[in-house]
Structures are given as structure tokens and as C-alpha cells.
């Protein structure tokens, strides 16, 4: 076969996969089922167009695809989104996967006359939910955000757990003296090394991307793709979990303020779709439908046990301590979609030469196919019927592409505000943004809010900050303060009843006065509040520790409200249009500040 023919076949298969995804959305069938169907239709036991039975190559394709899918899932989420649901996600990923594997494995041993270890191996293979299936499901869902994030976190974290269970049971079958201490050491070693490598690579790459200004936006996805390969390869070479390392690296980069973030996210979302299509098509080619008849009855029973007993039982046990209602637990239990991951795991015992491994593969494929059709087609109607959906998408989508903005020398930072962040309750003007940055929109409860300086930040908001590239380093430390503090205005001075007029000053601003945009001290007094920031030139309106206002810019004006107001009215008569616009803003801010009558406001 010529290279051109091979490329043509790849293009034709990907096109067929795209058509299958369009058809899937119309007939409400999970796309992965149709992707597998396309592979089965053209494979050796179907039309016979492609002769394929290479389990080793299929596993390699599956591992590469899973790595790309897990990284994209972590990148799309980020730690701020996962943090509030980290407890239930981790519990479901670890304890839930273990319970599902044990219950399903014992039933499999009884149904297929396996010994206990063989049955537990089958249970471990089908125990993990599939990241690609869950991410695809959530992108088209309106599930409540807490439930969606719990499922997203679980699907990214439980794949390494399922893989470790599979590896452990294979070792037990191949080496009967392999005991519980060996199993525990495998878990500790793999998770510890994978976690350490993931955090390390994520930190280094985040720092490098912030410091290095690459020539074009297209180079940033190349850098993150390299990070994926380094994270997985380093962890796997050190006998750790490469899958966990990749997912944590994605979470780290998804949480960091890095350049061209939307370009990176869009690229990896496309790569994840290519990986998903390729993986499902290859696994479909690997299946011989004629072999499934021998496991159809027992496989159906096992799939029903998995869907109606094992997964719901694990969900109830794992989520009850976290306050989930029975409706939410029902949906979480029903959302444990299987997909290509169990089929990829089923190739492990085949390659390692485990007895009856081809039978394991056929059982797993049949169980996955049946459970995915059953759960995938009914998930959204069930969630709506139980009243756990909203009018908003489960996973937020970017407001706009930022390619044009970046070509103009700017970036857009999307900052999700979570409960407990230091900026919750602060006014936008108190966020400490540099003059080269502005909050241009706040997304709250699915609605876009054009913010004013007095708009208060609430938990659940998503702040969209437009900033010039030269302010990127300053924003890194600033957004860290938004999480943990300190941030916001200092305590305002108490109002004083003055028997004499306040000292008034009006003079040119000098270099010795410092930065007029964000001065720390003015005329020997500490700045305790920033009321307004001038955008077209260096300048600001601040409140000093002695209660006076200070207008900073080309001219420094310090005094009580009436003194500053009278000076501005005189100044406006001889100022240009830009200066008058700024002075009108100052007048309005002073009047608003007085009207709010905040405790400790400046004197009149």
C-alpha cells in the first residue's frame, strides 16, 4: 500500500467519524458508540477493507489518545474549578473505583466461571469512567455546575486508579506470590511519583511560558504539547503514573495566567477530538463482532449489574458525607459512562499473555457498548426529570476568540472566582489592576455584566480581564493575591470634626512623588483607598490616611472634598477635552464616595 493510500484511508476514517458525530447528536446516541461502529464496519470481521488485529499498536494508540484527552480535561478545568469538589471527586476516583471493581469483579467471576483474581481483573478493567465520554457528555449538558465539576474531576483522576488496579491484578495472575504489600507499594509509588512529576512539570512550564515571549501564538501549543510528552514520559520512566502526571500538568496550566491561553485551549480541544476519534476507530477495528455472541447473555447481566448496582452503590457510599441529595447521587451514579478506556485496558492482559485474555477483551467490549448506550442516551432526560439541570451549560465556554486581540498586543485573562477567595465582596476598583488592565465583563449566573468601579465581586463570577502584554508579569502575582490576599483597600480613617480648614495643596507632580497611577504615599500621608484610576494617562484619585482626597497626575491636588471640588471646577475652565473628561470622573467619584457615607469616609 502506497503512502498516499494510507493517508487517504486515514482521512476517510476521520471524515466518517465526523459524520458519525453529527448523526449521534441527531439520534441522541453517544458519538463514541458510532465511532466504534465505523471501525467494526470496515474491519476484518465487517466489510474487510482493513485487516487489523495488532493489540500492541492499539494499546499504543489508546495510551497516546488518553494522554491527550486527560491533559485537555485538566486544562479546561483548572484547580479553581476542581478545588470546591476535590473531596467527592477524589473519593469517587479512589474508593468508588475500588468498590465498583470489587462488586463487578465478583459477579463476573460467578457469571463466567473465573477464579476470583480473574473476575477482579475484569471488574477493574470496567471500573473506571471514561474521560472522553464524560467530557463529551458534559459539553452538551446543562447539569448543575457542582455535579458537572465532580464528574469532570472524577473522570480525570480515576483513570490512573483503574490502570493501577489492572496492573496489580495482572501481576497477581502472572506471579501468584504477588501480595497485598506489593499492591499497596505499587499504588503509593505510582501516585506519588506521578503527582510529583505533574506538579513539577506544571510549575516549570507555567513559569517558562510567562517569562518567554514566543514569536507567534502558534508556538504556545507546541510548548504545551511538549509539556504533555515530558510529563507522561518522565513519570512513566520513573515507574510512576504518567496519566496522573499529565492530568495534574493540565490542571496547573489551566490555573495559571499564561499567554495565548485561549489559543492553547482551542488547539488541545481539537487534539483531544482527533485522539478520541482515532482511539475509537482503532478499537473498533480490533473487535470481531462474531466473537461477541458467546458472551452476549452473561455480558448483558454484567453490564446491568455495573449500571444498576455497582456504580450506584459506590456513588452513595462516596458522596453521602459531602451532602449530595438522593437526586444528585442518582445522576452521579448514572453518569459513570464507560468508553474507550476500559477497551484499551482490556488489551493489557492480551499483550502480557494472561490466560483467557481474549475472552476478557470480548466481555469488556460488550459490557462497555451496552452500558454506554443505556446510560448515554438517557442521562440528560434523567437529569432534567430529577431537576438537577439549569439553563446554563455545564462547562462554561469562552466568550470570544482572542487571536485578534493578541495580534493587537493584548491578552484576555478569564479568572473564575470561588468561595473563599480574597476578592469576594470587593469592588472592581479595589482589585489592584495596573493601568494597562481592565475588567471588561463579569459573567454572573450565565449573564454578562458590564462592570463599574463600584461593582462588587461575588463567588461564582468569572472575571474577564483585558490587559496589555507588558502587564502580564504583574498580573501573575496579582491574581495570586486575589486568591489568598492581601488585597483591597485599607481601613478608611475616621471622619473628623474640624474647627479649621484642611490643608490644601496644588502643585506639579514630580518624579519624587512616585507612580501617579498607584501611589503608596502622597504628601507624607499613606494612601488608604483608590477611588478612580485614569486610563489615558498616569493618574488616580485616592484617599489619604488623614482623610483628605488626593488627585494625582500631571498636577497633585490634596485637600478636603470641598477644596478639591472647587479646584476642579476652576481647572475645567482652562483644560482640554481629555483633561475635562478625567476631572468630571473625579467629581463624580468624590460625590459618590460622600453619598455612600461609608464608615470612616473622608471629611467634607
XYZ file of C-alpha atoms in Angstrom, residues 83-305:
223
model
C -10.988 22.637 44.209
C -14.568 23.006 45.589
C -15.396 19.420 44.545
C -11.974 17.866 45.148
C -13.233 15.837 48.115
C -16.074 13.988 46.364
C -14.076 13.714 43.124
C -11.119 12.061 44.852
C -13.373 9.792 46.906
C -15.245 8.650 43.807
C -11.992 8.241 41.873
C -10.283 6.103 44.521
C -12.835 4.453 46.802
C -15.617 4.496 44.183
C -13.442 2.826 41.562
C -12.337 0.182 44.069
C -15.920 -0.604 45.166
C -17.108 -0.791 41.557
C -14.230 -3.114 40.647
C -14.882 -5.474 43.585
C -18.660 -5.727 43.111
C -18.451 -6.119 39.328
C -15.446 -8.457 39.570
C -17.133 -10.874 41.987
C -20.220 -11.018 39.769
C -18.018 -11.575 36.679
C -16.229 -14.472 38.436
C -19.614 -16.098 39.155
C -21.088 -15.481 35.669
C -18.088 -16.643 33.619
C -16.673 -19.266 35.976
C -13.455 -17.285 36.531
C -11.350 -17.574 39.629
C -11.536 -14.590 41.987
C -8.455 -12.794 40.651
C -9.588 -13.173 37.038
C -13.010 -11.813 37.932
C -11.488 -8.875 39.819
C -9.303 -8.125 36.787
C -12.416 -7.852 34.609
C -14.046 -5.693 37.307
C -11.013 -3.409 37.446
C -10.984 -3.009 33.671
C -14.605 -1.776 33.558
C -14.472 0.154 36.849
C -13.087 3.451 35.594
C -15.281 6.013 33.885
C -14.058 7.291 30.526
C -12.707 10.845 30.410
C -13.507 11.336 26.721
C -17.070 10.088 27.186
C -17.657 12.246 30.286
C -16.152 15.396 28.745
C -18.225 14.928 25.571
C -21.351 14.361 27.656
C -20.825 17.439 29.812
C -20.103 19.769 26.881
C -23.650 19.197 25.625
C -25.242 19.116 29.076
C -26.941 21.677 31.333
C -26.169 19.732 34.510
C -25.670 21.795 37.644
C -22.133 23.118 37.828
C -21.242 21.299 41.078
C -22.315 17.933 39.674
C -20.578 18.585 36.354
C -17.303 19.528 38.040
C -17.491 16.476 40.322
C -17.860 14.192 37.313
C -15.126 16.026 35.435
C -12.705 15.750 38.354
C -13.538 12.083 38.934
C -13.107 11.109 35.282
C -9.678 12.725 35.163
C -8.484 11.205 38.434
C -9.911 7.682 38.311
C -8.191 6.516 35.112
C -4.817 6.213 36.904
C -6.564 4.276 39.708
C -8.229 1.852 37.282
C -4.935 1.350 35.442
C -3.132 0.567 38.700
C -5.803 -1.978 39.655
C -5.461 -3.655 36.261
C -1.670 -3.775 36.501
C -1.862 -5.164 40.019
C -4.286 -7.953 39.158
C -2.248 -8.883 36.051
C 0.828 -9.193 38.278
C -1.162 -11.369 40.674
C -2.261 -13.678 37.844
C 1.232 -13.941 36.383
C 3.031 -14.175 39.748
C 0.950 -15.924 42.424
C 3.287 -14.739 45.199
C 2.363 -11.114 44.418
C 0.698 -9.988 47.654
C -1.177 -7.105 49.227
C 2.009 -5.258 50.322
C 3.229 -5.334 46.711
C -0.140 -3.999 45.581
C -0.036 -1.142 48.105
C 3.558 -0.278 47.175
C 2.532 -0.126 43.501
C -0.227 2.344 44.367
C 1.912 4.550 46.600
C 4.846 4.620 44.198
C 2.811 5.300 41.065
C 0.616 8.010 42.600
C 3.441 9.737 44.492
C 5.792 9.866 41.502
C 3.015 10.786 39.076
C 1.750 13.568 41.347
C 5.228 14.982 41.960
C 6.125 14.975 38.259
C 2.780 16.558 37.339
C 3.153 19.426 39.798
C 6.810 19.899 38.898
C 6.293 19.998 35.131
C 3.185 22.157 35.501
C 5.037 24.715 37.635
C 8.113 24.873 35.397
C 6.122 25.152 32.157
C 3.785 27.801 33.602
C 6.788 29.874 34.717
C 8.578 29.400 31.385
C 5.552 30.430 29.322
C 5.100 33.589 31.391
C 8.740 34.567 31.111
C 9.416 33.618 27.465
C 7.723 35.707 24.792
C 7.412 33.339 21.827
C 7.388 34.726 18.308
C 3.830 33.708 17.400
C 0.746 32.412 19.191
C 1.087 29.144 17.261
C 4.247 28.230 19.189
C 2.491 28.134 22.565
C 0.509 24.951 21.776
C 3.798 23.387 20.648
C 5.254 24.185 24.070
C 2.277 22.696 25.921
C 2.347 19.606 23.693
C 5.983 19.178 24.665
C 4.929 19.535 28.316
C 2.429 16.686 27.847
C 5.126 14.396 26.460
C 7.666 15.321 29.151
C 5.151 14.859 31.985
C 3.992 11.437 30.837
C 7.430 10.208 29.768
C 9.224 11.365 32.911
C 6.651 9.854 35.263
C 6.373 6.585 33.348
C 10.165 6.209 33.079
C 10.431 6.731 36.847
C 7.790 3.986 37.357
C 5.088 6.475 38.269
C 1.634 7.172 36.855
C 2.121 9.110 33.637
C -1.635 9.587 33.315
C -1.875 11.291 36.706
C 1.155 13.444 35.853
C -0.435 14.584 32.600
C -3.790 15.428 34.227
C -2.137 17.432 37.026
C 0.047 19.263 34.493
C -3.135 20.201 32.637
C -4.738 21.440 35.859
C -1.644 23.533 36.659
C -1.587 25.180 33.238
C -5.356 25.643 33.303
C -4.981 27.561 36.579
C -2.004 29.696 35.527
C -2.053 33.111 33.870
C -0.140 32.275 30.707
C -0.023 33.998 27.303
C -2.215 32.791 24.421
C -4.285 30.694 26.811
C -7.343 30.603 24.555
C -5.179 29.569 21.589
C -3.707 26.753 23.681
C -7.136 25.628 24.881
C -8.588 25.601 21.373
C -5.632 23.641 19.988
C -5.793 20.961 22.670
C -9.555 20.642 22.389
C -9.052 19.865 18.698
C -6.245 17.424 19.520
C -8.479 15.694 22.073
C -11.181 15.218 19.438
C -8.653 13.778 16.968
C -7.375 11.464 19.709
C -10.895 10.412 20.612
C -11.854 9.655 17.014
C -8.610 7.784 16.341
C -8.831 5.730 19.518
C -12.427 4.646 18.986
C -11.866 3.814 15.322
C -8.766 1.716 16.064
C -10.515 -0.146 18.884
C -13.482 -0.744 16.592
C -11.124 -2.275 14.022
C -9.755 -4.555 16.724
C -13.134 -6.066 17.589
C -14.536 -9.139 15.854
C -18.338 -8.861 16.192
C -18.773 -12.596 15.516
C -16.938 -13.327 18.794
C -19.389 -11.302 20.894
C -22.254 -13.765 20.619
C -20.620 -16.178 23.034
C -20.592 -13.584 25.838
C -23.825 -11.754 24.994
C -26.085 -13.121 27.740
C -23.582 -13.063 30.599
C -22.216 -9.732 29.326
C -25.695 -8.222 29.435
C -26.165 -9.358 33.036
C -22.735 -7.977 33.984
C -23.484 -4.636 32.301
C -26.798 -4.354 34.202
C -25.047 -5.131 37.492
